[in-house]
Coordinates of C-alpha atoms in Angstrom, one line a residue:
X1471 CA 11.1 -18.5 -14.2
X1472 CA 12.2 -19.5 -17.7
X1473 CA 12.5 -17.3 -20.7
X1474 CA 9.7 -19.4 -22.3
X1475 CA 7.4 -18.3 -19.5
X1476 CA 8.1 -14.7 -20.2
X1477 CA 7.4 -15.3 -23.9
X1478 CA 4.2 -17.1 -23.1
X1479 CA 3.1 -14.1 -20.9
X1480 CA 3.9 -11.6 -23.8
X1481 CA 1.9 -13.8 -26.2
X1482 CA -1.1 -14.8 -24.0
X1483 CA -1.6 -11.6 -21.8
X1484 CA 0.5 -8.6 -23.1
X1485 CA -0.2 -9.5 -26.7
X1486 CA -3.9 -8.9 -26.3
X1487 CA -5.7 -5.5 -25.9
X1488 CA -5.4 -4.2 -22.3
X1489 CA -8.5 -2.3 -22.0
X1490 CA -10.7 -0.8 -19.3
X1491 CA -13.2 -3.0 -17.4
X1492 CA -16.4 -1.1 -17.2
X1493 CA -19.9 -2.6 -16.7
X1494 CA -18.7 -6.3 -17.1
X1495 CA -17.1 -5.5 -20.5
X1496 CA -13.5 -4.8 -21.5
X1497 CA -13.5 -1.7 -23.6
X1498 CA -11.2 0.8 -25.1
X1499 CA -11.1 4.4 -23.7
X1500 CA -13.6 6.9 -25.1
X1501 CA -10.9 8.8 -26.7
X1502 CA -9.1 5.8 -28.2
X1503 CA -5.8 6.8 -26.5
X1504 CA -3.3 4.4 -25.1
X1505 CA -0.2 4.7 -23.1
X1506 CA 3.0 2.7 -22.7
X1507 CA 4.0 0.7 -19.7
X1508 CA 7.8 0.7 -18.9
X1509 CA 9.7 -2.1 -17.4
X1510 CA 11.7 -0.3 -14.8
X1511 CA 14.5 -3.0 -15.1
X1512 CA 15.3 -1.9 -18.5
X1513 CA 13.8 1.5 -19.0
X1514 CA 11.9 0.1 -22.1
X1515 CA 8.2 0.0 -22.9
X1516 CA 6.7 -3.6 -22.9
X1517 CA 3.0 -3.0 -23.0
X1518 CA 0.3 -0.5 -23.7
X1519 CA -3.0 0.1 -22.0
X1520 CA -6.1 2.1 -22.7
X1521 CA -5.7 5.7 -21.4
X1522 CA -8.9 6.5 -19.5
X1523 CA -10.1 9.9 -18.7
X1524 CA -13.1 11.7 -17.2
X1525 CA -15.6 10.2 -19.6
X1526 CA -14.4 6.7 -18.8
X1527 CA -14.7 7.5 -15.1
X1528 CA -18.2 8.7 -15.6
X1529 CA -19.3 5.5 -17.5
X1530 CA -17.5 3.4 -14.7
X1531 CA -19.3 5.1 -11.9
X1532 CA -22.6 4.8 -13.6
X1533 CA -22.0 1.1 -14.0
X1534 CA -21.0 0.8 -10.3
X1535 CA -24.1 2.8 -9.3
X1536 CA -26.4 0.6 -11.3
X1537 CA -24.8 -2.5 -9.9
X1538 CA -25.3 -1.1 -6.3
X1539 CA -28.8 0.2 -6.6
X1540 CA -30.4 -2.2 -9.1
X1541 CA -28.2 -5.2 -9.6
X1542 CA -28.0 -8.4 -7.8
X1543 CA -25.2 -7.3 -5.5
X1544 CA -27.4 -5.3 -3.3
X1545 CA -29.8 -8.2 -2.7
X1546 CA -27.2 -11.0 -2.7
X1547 CA -27.0 -12.6 0.8
X1548 CA -23.8 -11.8 2.7
X1549 CA -22.9 -15.4 2.7
X1550 CA -22.9 -15.5 -1.1
X1551 CA -20.7 -12.3 -1.3
X1552 CA -18.4 -14.1 1.0
X1553 CA -18.3 -17.2 -1.1
X1554 CA -17.5 -15.1 -4.3
X1555 CA -14.7 -13.4 -2.6
X1556 CA -13.3 -16.8 -1.4
X1557 CA -13.5 -18.2 -5.0
X1558 CA -11.5 -15.0 -6.1
X1559 CA -8.9 -15.7 -3.6
X1560 CA -8.6 -19.3 -4.8
X1561 CA -8.3 -18.1 -8.4
X1562 CA -5.6 -15.6 -7.4
X1563 CA -3.7 -18.4 -5.6
X1564 CA -4.0 -20.8 -8.7
X1565 CA -2.8 -17.9 -10.8
X1566 CA 0.1 -17.0 -8.5
X1567 CA 3.1 -17.7 -10.8
X1568 CA 1.4 -15.7 -13.7
X1569 CA 0.4 -12.8 -11.4
X1570 CA 4.0 -12.7 -9.8
X1571 CA 5.6 -12.5 -13.3
X1572 CA 3.3 -9.6 -14.3
X1573 CA 4.1 -7.9 -11.1
X1574 CA 7.9 -8.3 -11.5
X1575 CA 7.8 -7.1 -15.1
X1576 CA 5.7 -4.1 -14.1
X1577 CA 7.4 -3.0 -10.8
X1578 CA 10.9 -4.5 -11.1
X1579 CA 10.8 -6.2 -7.8
X1580 CA 12.4 -9.6 -7.3
X1581 CA 10.3 -12.4 -8.7
X1582 CA 10.6 -14.5 -5.5
X1583 CA 9.4 -11.5 -3.4
X1584 CA 6.4 -11.0 -5.8
X1585 CA 5.4 -14.6 -5.5
X1586 CA 6.0 -15.2 -1.8
X1587 CA 4.9 -11.7 -0.6
X1588 CA 2.6 -9.8 -3.1
X1589 CA 0.6 -12.8 -4.3
X1590 CA 0.4 -14.5 -1.0
X1591 CA -0.8 -11.3 0.8
X1592 CA -3.3 -10.6 -2.0
X1593 CA -4.8 -14.0 -1.4
X1594 CA -4.7 -13.7 2.4
X1595 CA -6.4 -10.2 2.3
X1596 CA -9.3 -11.4 0.1
X1597 CA -9.8 -14.5 2.4
X1598 CA -9.8 -12.4 5.5
X1599 CA -12.1 -9.6 4.2
X1600 CA -14.5 -12.3 2.9
X1601 CA -15.2 -13.3 6.5
X1602 CA -16.6 -9.9 7.4
X1603 CA -19.4 -10.1 4.8
X1604 CA -21.5 -12.0 7.3
X1605 CA -20.4 -10.2 10.5
X1606 CA -21.2 -6.5 9.9
X1607 CA -24.1 -6.1 12.3
X1608 CA -25.3 -3.5 14.7
X1609 CA -26.2 -3.5 18.5
X1610 CA -29.5 -3.1 20.5
X1611 CA -29.6 -0.1 22.7
X1612 CA -31.6 0.5 26.0
X1613 CA -33.5 3.8 25.7
X1614 CA -33.9 6.2 28.6
X1615 CA -36.8 8.0 27.0
X1616 CA -40.3 7.2 28.4
X1617 CA -42.3 4.4 26.8
X1618 CA -41.4 1.1 25.4
X1619 CA -38.9 1.1 22.7
X1620 CA -36.8 -1.4 20.5
X1621 CA -33.8 0.7 19.5
X1622 CA -30.8 -0.7 17.4
X1623 CA -28.1 0.1 15.0
X1624 CA -27.3 -1.2 11.5
X1625 CA -24.5 -1.0 9.2
X1626 CA -25.2 -0.4 5.5
X1627 CA -22.7 -0.2 2.6
X1628 CA -21.8 3.4 1.9
X1629 CA -22.4 2.8 -1.9
X1630 CA -20.0 3.4 -4.8
X1631 CA -16.3 3.2 -3.6
X1632 CA -13.6 5.1 -5.7
X1633 CA -10.3 3.3 -4.9
X1634 CA -6.8 4.7 -5.9
X1635 CA -3.7 2.7 -5.4
X1636 CA 0.0 3.4 -5.7
X1637 CA 2.7 1.6 -7.6
X1638 CA 4.8 -0.1 -5.0
X1639 CA 2.5 -3.1 -4.1
X1640 CA -0.3 -2.7 -6.7
X1641 CA -1.6 -6.3 -6.5
X1642 CA -1.8 -6.7 -2.8
X1643 CA -3.2 -3.2 -2.4
X1644 CA -5.8 -3.6 -5.1
X1645 CA -7.0 -6.9 -3.6
X1646 CA -7.1 -5.6 -0.2
X1647 CA -9.0 -2.4 -0.9
X1648 CA -11.5 -4.2 -3.4
X1649 CA -12.2 -7.1 -1.1
X1650 CA -12.9 -4.8 2.0
X1651 CA -15.4 -2.7 -0.1
X1652 CA -17.0 -5.7 -1.6
X1653 CA -17.4 -7.5 1.6
X1654 CA -19.2 -4.5 3.0
X1655 CA -21.6 -4.6 0.1
X1656 CA -20.1 -1.7 -2.0
X1657 CA -19.4 -1.6 -5.6
X1658 CA -15.9 -0.5 -6.9
X1659 CA -14.2 1.7 -9.4
X1660 CA -10.5 1.0 -9.1
X1661 CA -7.8 3.3 -10.6
X1662 CA -4.4 1.7 -10.4
X1663 CA -1.3 3.8 -10.5
X1664 CA -0.6 4.8 -14.1
X1665 CA 2.8 3.0 -13.9
X1666 CA 1.6 -0.4 -12.7
X1667 CA -1.9 -1.3 -13.9
X1668 CA -1.2 -4.8 -15.2
X1669 CA -2.0 -7.0 -12.2
X1670 CA -5.2 -5.1 -11.8
X1671 CA -6.2 -6.2 -15.2
X1672 CA -5.4 -9.8 -14.3
X1673 CA -7.4 -9.4 -11.1
X1674 CA -10.3 -8.1 -12.9
X1675 CA -10.2 -11.0 -15.4
X1676 CA -10.2 -13.5 -12.5
X1677 CA -13.1 -11.8 -10.8
X1678 CA -15.0 -12.1 -14.0
X1679 CA -14.2 -15.7 -14.4
X1680 CA -15.4 -16.6 -10.9
X1681 CA -18.7 -14.9 -11.4
X1682 CA -18.8 -11.3 -10.1
X1683 CA -21.9 -9.5 -11.5
X1684 CA -21.3 -6.9 -14.2
X1685 CA -20.6 -3.3 -12.8
X1686 CA -19.7 -4.6 -9.3
X1687 CA -15.9 -4.2 -10.2
X1688 CA -14.7 -1.6 -12.6
X1689 CA -11.1 -0.8 -13.5
X1690 CA -10.0 2.5 -15.2
X1691 CA -6.4 3.3 -16.0
X1692 CA -5.1 6.8 -16.5
X1693 CA -3.1 9.7 -15.2
X1694 CA -3.7 11.0 -11.7
X1695 CA -4.3 14.6 -12.7
X1696 CA -7.1 13.7 -15.0
X1697 CA -8.4 10.3 -14.4
X1698 CA -7.8 10.2 -10.6
X1699 CA -9.2 13.8 -10.1
X1700 CA -12.3 12.8 -12.1
X1701 CA -12.9 9.8 -9.9
X1702 CA -12.4 11.8 -6.6
X1703 CA -14.6 14.7 -7.7
X1704 CA -17.3 12.6 -9.2
X1705 CA -20.6 13.5 -7.4
X1706 CA -22.0 9.9 -7.5
X1707 CA -18.9 8.4 -5.8
X1708 CA -19.8 7.9 -2.1
X1709 CA -16.4 7.0 -0.7
X1710 CA -12.8 7.4 -1.8
X1711 CA -9.8 5.3 -0.5
X1712 CA -6.5 6.6 -1.6
X1713 CA -3.0 5.3 -0.9
X1714 CA -0.1 7.6 -2.0
X1715 CA 1.9 10.6 -1.0
X1716 CA 0.8 13.2 1.5
X1717 CA 0.8 16.0 -1.0
X1718 CA -1.5 14.1 -3.3
X1719 CA -3.7 13.0 -0.3
X1720 CA -4.3 16.6 0.7
X1721 CA -5.4 17.3 -2.9
X1722 CA -7.7 14.3 -2.8
X1723 CA -9.2 15.6 0.5
X1724 CA -9.9 18.9 -1.1
X1725 CA -11.4 17.5 -4.2
X1726 CA -13.7 15.1 -2.2
X1727 CA -15.4 18.1 -0.6
X1728 CA -18.0 18.6 -3.3
X1729 CA -20.5 16.0 -2.1
X1730 CA -18.7 15.5 1.4
X1731 CA -17.8 11.9 0.4
X1732 CA -16.2 9.6 2.9
X1733 CA -12.4 9.5 2.6
X1734 CA -9.7 7.2 3.8
X1735 CA -6.1 8.2 3.3
X1736 CA -3.1 6.1 3.7
X1737 CA -0.2 8.5 3.2
X1738 CA 3.5 9.0 3.6
X1739 CA 5.8 8.1 6.4
X1740 CA 9.3 8.8 7.7
X1741 CA 9.3 6.0 10.3
X1742 CA 11.6 5.9 13.2
X1743 CA 13.7 2.7 14.2
X1744 CA 14.9 3.1 17.8
X1745 CA 17.8 0.7 18.7
X1746 CA 18.7 0.6 22.4
X1747 CA 22.0 -0.7 23.7
X1748 CA 20.4 -3.9 25.2
X1749 CA 18.7 -4.9 22.1
X1750 CA 19.8 -8.1 20.1
X1751 CA 21.9 -5.8 17.9
X1752 CA 22.6 -8.3 15.1
X1753 CA 18.9 -9.1 14.8
X1754 CA 18.0 -5.5 14.9
X1755 CA 20.6 -4.6 12.1
X1756 CA 19.2 -7.5 9.8
X1757 CA 15.6 -6.3 10.2
X1758 CA 16.5 -2.6 9.9
X1759 CA 18.3 -3.2 6.7
X1760 CA 15.4 -4.8 4.9
X1761 CA 13.0 -2.4 6.7
X1762 CA 14.4 0.5 4.8
X1763 CA 15.8 -1.2 1.7
X1764 CA 13.2 -3.8 0.9
X1765 CA 11.2 -3.1 -2.2
X1766 CA 13.9 -0.5 -3.1
X1767 CA 12.8 1.6 -0.2
X1768 CA 9.4 2.2 -1.9
X1769 CA 7.5 1.4 1.2
X1770 CA 5.2 3.9 3.1
X1771 CA 6.3 2.4 6.4
X1772 CA 9.9 2.1 5.6
X1773 CA 12.1 2.5 8.6
X1774 CA 14.2 5.3 7.1
X1775 CA 15.1 7.1 10.3
X1776 CA 17.5 5.0 12.5
X1777 CA 17.7 6.4 16.0
X1778 CA 20.7 4.6 17.6
X1779 CA 22.1 4.9 21.1
X1780 CA 25.6 6.5 21.0
X1781 CA 27.2 3.4 22.8
X1782 CA 26.4 1.2 19.7
X1783 CA 26.1 3.8 17.0
X1784 CA 29.4 3.1 15.2
X1785 CA 28.8 -0.6 15.3
X1786 CA 25.3 -0.2 13.8
X1787 CA 26.4 2.2 11.1
X1788 CA 29.2 -0.2 10.0
X1789 CA 26.7 -3.3 10.3
X1790 CA 23.9 -1.7 8.2
X1791 CA 26.4 -0.4 5.6
X1792 CA 28.0 -3.9 5.2
X1793 CA 24.6 -5.5 5.0
X1794 CA 23.5 -2.8 2.3
X1795 CA 26.7 -3.5 0.4
X1796 CA 26.0 -7.2 0.2
X1797 CA 22.5 -6.7 -1.4
X1798 CA 22.5 -7.5 -5.1
X1799 CA 21.0 -4.8 -7.0
X1800 CA 19.7 -6.6 -10.2
X1801 CA 16.6 -6.9 -12.6
X1802 CA 13.7 -8.5 -10.8
X1803 CA 13.9 -11.6 -13.1
X1804 CA 17.5 -12.3 -12.0
X1805 CA 17.4 -15.2 -9.5
X1806 CA 20.1 -13.5 -7.4
X1807 CA 18.2 -10.2 -7.2
X1808 CA 17.8 -8.8 -3.7
X1809 CA 17.0 -5.2 -4.6
X1810 CA 15.2 -4.3 -7.8
X1811 CA 15.0 -0.8 -9.5
X1812 CA 12.9 2.1 -8.4
X1813 CA 9.8 2.8 -10.5
X1814 CA 10.9 5.5 -13.0
X1815 CA 13.7 7.7 -14.1
X1816 CA 12.1 10.7 -12.3
X1817 CA 12.3 8.6 -9.1
X1818 CA 16.0 8.0 -9.7
X1819 CA 16.6 11.7 -10.0
X1820 CA 14.5 12.4 -6.8
X1821 CA 16.4 10.0 -4.7
X1822 CA 19.9 11.0 -5.9
X1823 CA 18.9 14.7 -5.4
X1824 CA 18.1 13.9 -1.7
X1825 CA 21.5 12.1 -1.3
X1826 CA 23.3 14.9 -2.9
X1827 CA 21.6 17.4 -0.8
X1828 CA 22.3 15.6 2.5
X1829 CA 26.1 15.4 1.5
X1830 CA 26.1 19.2 1.0
X1831 CA 24.5 19.6 4.4
X1832 CA 27.3 17.6 6.0
X1833 CA 25.9 14.1 6.1
X1834 CA 28.5 11.3 5.3
X1835 CA 27.6 8.8 2.6
X1836 CA 28.9 5.6 4.2
X1837 CA 27.9 3.4 1.2
X1838 CA 25.9 3.2 -1.9
X1839 CA 23.9 6.1 -3.3
X1840 CA 25.1 5.7 -6.8
X1841 CA 23.4 4.6 -10.1
X1842 CA 24.9 1.6 -11.6
X1843 CA 26.1 1.8 -15.2
X1844 CA 23.4 -0.4 -16.8
X1845 CA 19.9 0.2 -18.4
X1846 CA 17.1 0.5 -15.8
X1847 CA 16.3 2.6 -12.9
X1848 CA 18.6 1.2 -10.3
X1849 CA 20.2 2.9 -7.2
X1850 CA 22.7 1.2 -4.9
X1851 CA 21.2 1.2 -1.2
X1852 CA 22.6 4.3 0.6
X1853 CA 23.5 4.7 4.3
X1854 CA 23.9 8.3 5.5
X1855 CA 25.6 8.9 8.9
X1856 CA 25.9 12.2 10.6
X1857 CA 22.4 13.3 9.6
X1858 CA 20.4 16.0 11.7
X1859 CA 16.8 16.4 12.3
X1860 CA 16.7 19.6 10.4
X1861 CA 17.9 18.0 7.1
X1862 CA 15.5 17.5 4.2
X1863 CA 16.7 14.0 3.8
X1864 CA 15.6 13.3 7.4
X1865 CA 12.3 15.2 7.3
X1866 CA 10.8 14.3 3.9
X1867 CA 9.6 11.1 2.6
X1868 CA 12.1 10.0 -0.2
X1869 CA 10.4 6.6 -1.3
X1870 CA 13.9 5.2 -2.2
X1871 CA 16.8 3.1 -0.7
X1872 CA 18.1 5.7 1.7
X1873 CA 18.8 5.2 5.4
X1874 CA 19.5 8.0 7.8
X1875 CA 21.3 7.0 10.9
X1876 CA 21.4 9.5 14.0
X1877 CA 22.6 8.9 17.5
X1878 CA 21.0 9.7 20.9
X1879 CA 22.4 9.3 24.4
X1880 CA 19.5 9.8 26.8
X1881 CA 17.7 6.5 27.5
X1882 CA 14.7 8.3 29.1
X1883 CA 11.6 7.4 27.3
X1884 CA 10.4 11.0 27.0
X1885 CA 13.5 12.1 25.4
X1886 CA 13.6 9.2 22.9
X1887 CA 10.0 9.9 22.0
X1888 CA 10.6 13.5 21.3
X1889 CA 13.2 12.5 18.7
X1890 CA 10.9 9.8 17.2
X1891 CA 8.1 12.2 17.1
X1892 CA 10.0 15.1 15.6
X1893 CA 8.3 14.5 12.1
X1894 CA 5.0 15.6 10.4
X1895 CA 4.4 12.0 9.9
X1896 CA 3.1 9.3 12.1
X1897 CA 2.7 6.1 10.3
X1898 CA 4.8 3.5 11.8
X1899 CA 7.7 2.8 14.3
X1900 CA 9.9 0.1 15.6
X1901 CA 11.6 -0.3 18.9
X1902 CA 14.5 -2.7 19.6
X1903 CA 15.1 -3.6 23.4
X1904 CA 14.9 -6.3 25.8
X1905 CA 13.4 -4.1 28.4
X1906 CA 9.8 -4.8 27.9
X1907 CA 8.8 -2.1 30.4
X1908 CA 10.7 0.5 28.5
X1909 CA 9.3 -0.8 25.3
X1910 CA 5.7 -0.3 26.5
X1911 CA 6.5 3.2 27.8
X1912 CA 8.0 4.1 24.5
X1913 CA 5.1 2.6 22.5
X1914 CA 2.7 4.8 24.5
X1915 CA 4.7 8.0 23.8
X1916 CA 5.4 7.5 20.1
X1917 CA 2.9 9.0 17.8
X1918 CA 2.4 6.4 15.1
X1919 CA -0.5 4.4 13.8
X1920 CA 1.4 1.2 14.4
X1921 CA 4.4 0.4 16.8
X1922 CA 6.5 -2.8 16.5
X1923 CA 8.7 -4.0 19.3
X1924 CA 11.7 -6.2 18.2
X1925 CA 10.3 -6.4 14.6
X1926 CA 10.5 -4.3 11.5
X1927 CA 7.1 -5.6 10.2
X1928 CA 3.9 -6.9 11.7
X1929 CA 1.5 -7.2 8.8
X1930 CA -1.6 -9.0 9.7
X1931 CA -4.9 -8.3 7.9
X1932 CA -6.7 -8.6 11.3
X1933 CA -4.6 -5.6 12.8
X1934 CA -5.8 -2.1 11.7
X1935 CA -3.2 -0.2 9.7
X1936 CA -3.0 3.7 9.1
X1937 CA -1.3 6.8 10.3
X1938 CA -1.4 9.7 12.8
X1939 CA -0.7 13.4 11.8
X1940 CA 0.1 13.8 8.1
X1941 CA 0.3 10.0 7.6
X1942 CA -3.4 9.8 6.9
X1943 CA -7.0 9.4 7.9
X1944 CA -8.8 6.3 8.8
X1945 CA -7.7 2.6 8.9
X1946 CA -7.3 -0.3 6.6
X1947 CA -7.4 -4.0 7.6
X1948 CA -9.4 -5.5 10.5
X1949 CA -13.0 -4.8 11.4
X1950 CA -12.1 -1.1 11.2
X1951 CA -11.0 -1.3 7.6
X1952 CA -14.2 -3.0 6.3
X1953 CA -16.4 -0.7 8.5
X1954 CA -14.8 2.3 6.6
X1955 CA -17.1 1.2 3.8
X1956 CA -20.2 1.4 5.8
X1957 CA -22.6 3.9 7.3
X1958 CA -24.1 3.5 10.8
X1959 CA -27.8 3.9 11.0
X1960 CA -29.8 4.2 14.3
X1961 CA -33.4 2.9 14.3
X1962 CA -35.7 3.6 17.2
X1963 CA -39.2 1.8 17.2
X1964 CA -41.8 3.0 19.8
X1965 CA -43.8 -0.1 20.7

């Protein structure tokens, strides 16, 4: 991407007011306040957006409620909703270079990753979810009660959906959550992460361009402690979908209790990667390296606990460290960038604090774990050996480029599963072995919402995604993800 393209972006997008989208209009916040957006590759502000608050959330919810109850969205045929979503996917695809550049400036991730991964998945998620608009039917039910009956179920949209997304994959997450809710017939109030609202703005502009009715999609920026809380607590919001940390997810759950709104929580993880001695070791090390260091480790399903059989432990530690050391830590616009910065200065200090704590507890820092001497929020990918299950670096989600490698010697599936399950989290897991029987036995025993065999990622929008234990409630993706935005009603007619 040329410097001229960045200059064009600053003039044509960032140089214009970046306001809230409420009821089909782009408006400043009620308070008139604004806040800076920082480029994590430089640590410098490069844009300002309207700073929404509780009053703005209330206006957005009112607009979403009016569009749901009285606007054309409720009466629009499902096939027309599907066509609108498909048109939005086409618009996102056409605008892909623009969106990727915005995402890279806002998150710091490599530009090629933003284009090939984030934009591509945003398009695919909208297209996938659009197909469910015409397929959310019920079933007929034979009644055992005396008499003649026609009994059936119907699925109805739950209503106004409040959606809160985190900073690591903001475009993909916003597109996926919005399109699932819209396919179900809901209207939406989206609150992006305060650090990364910019692609949500562009997504709202594209939705407006392709013809979504006013009030169907509303976008409000702001801090979580005020704006996010106002959205979750609002009595006229029927459903909340939140992606973020487990600690904040628990607060969301408590705040949603006022009107018992439906809640989906996609929360933290500390995902195990089990590497057995019969695995394709080189392939496993390649995948494990990017599975923990990709997106600078800012991935909920990052495979940050590497459980490696003792017979190959030294080889894997050396191999992962060598691969980590070869990753180029650069600004996202640098064509050679493999790993960009983490999102903020506070996150740098958090990650470094975990590494320092692990070393004090006796872990060995095999490589990385330092902050390069340059502007921006960069951390060299760290490999920690000699870690133990009782260490904070092993037990707690770091959300940074830190791999904890631990050996095991017993190949019994129950023993391995005990190690893998020794966590409050249960989001994801990976198993590396050529023994398909052992792989199946382990997959049954590991407590995780998704288990991959001989792969670090298996992202498909038809496959439900979510966590067990403290990794969340409910599912996204697939039929189940769209049905989270519906209520099931039973109808029994005595003939």
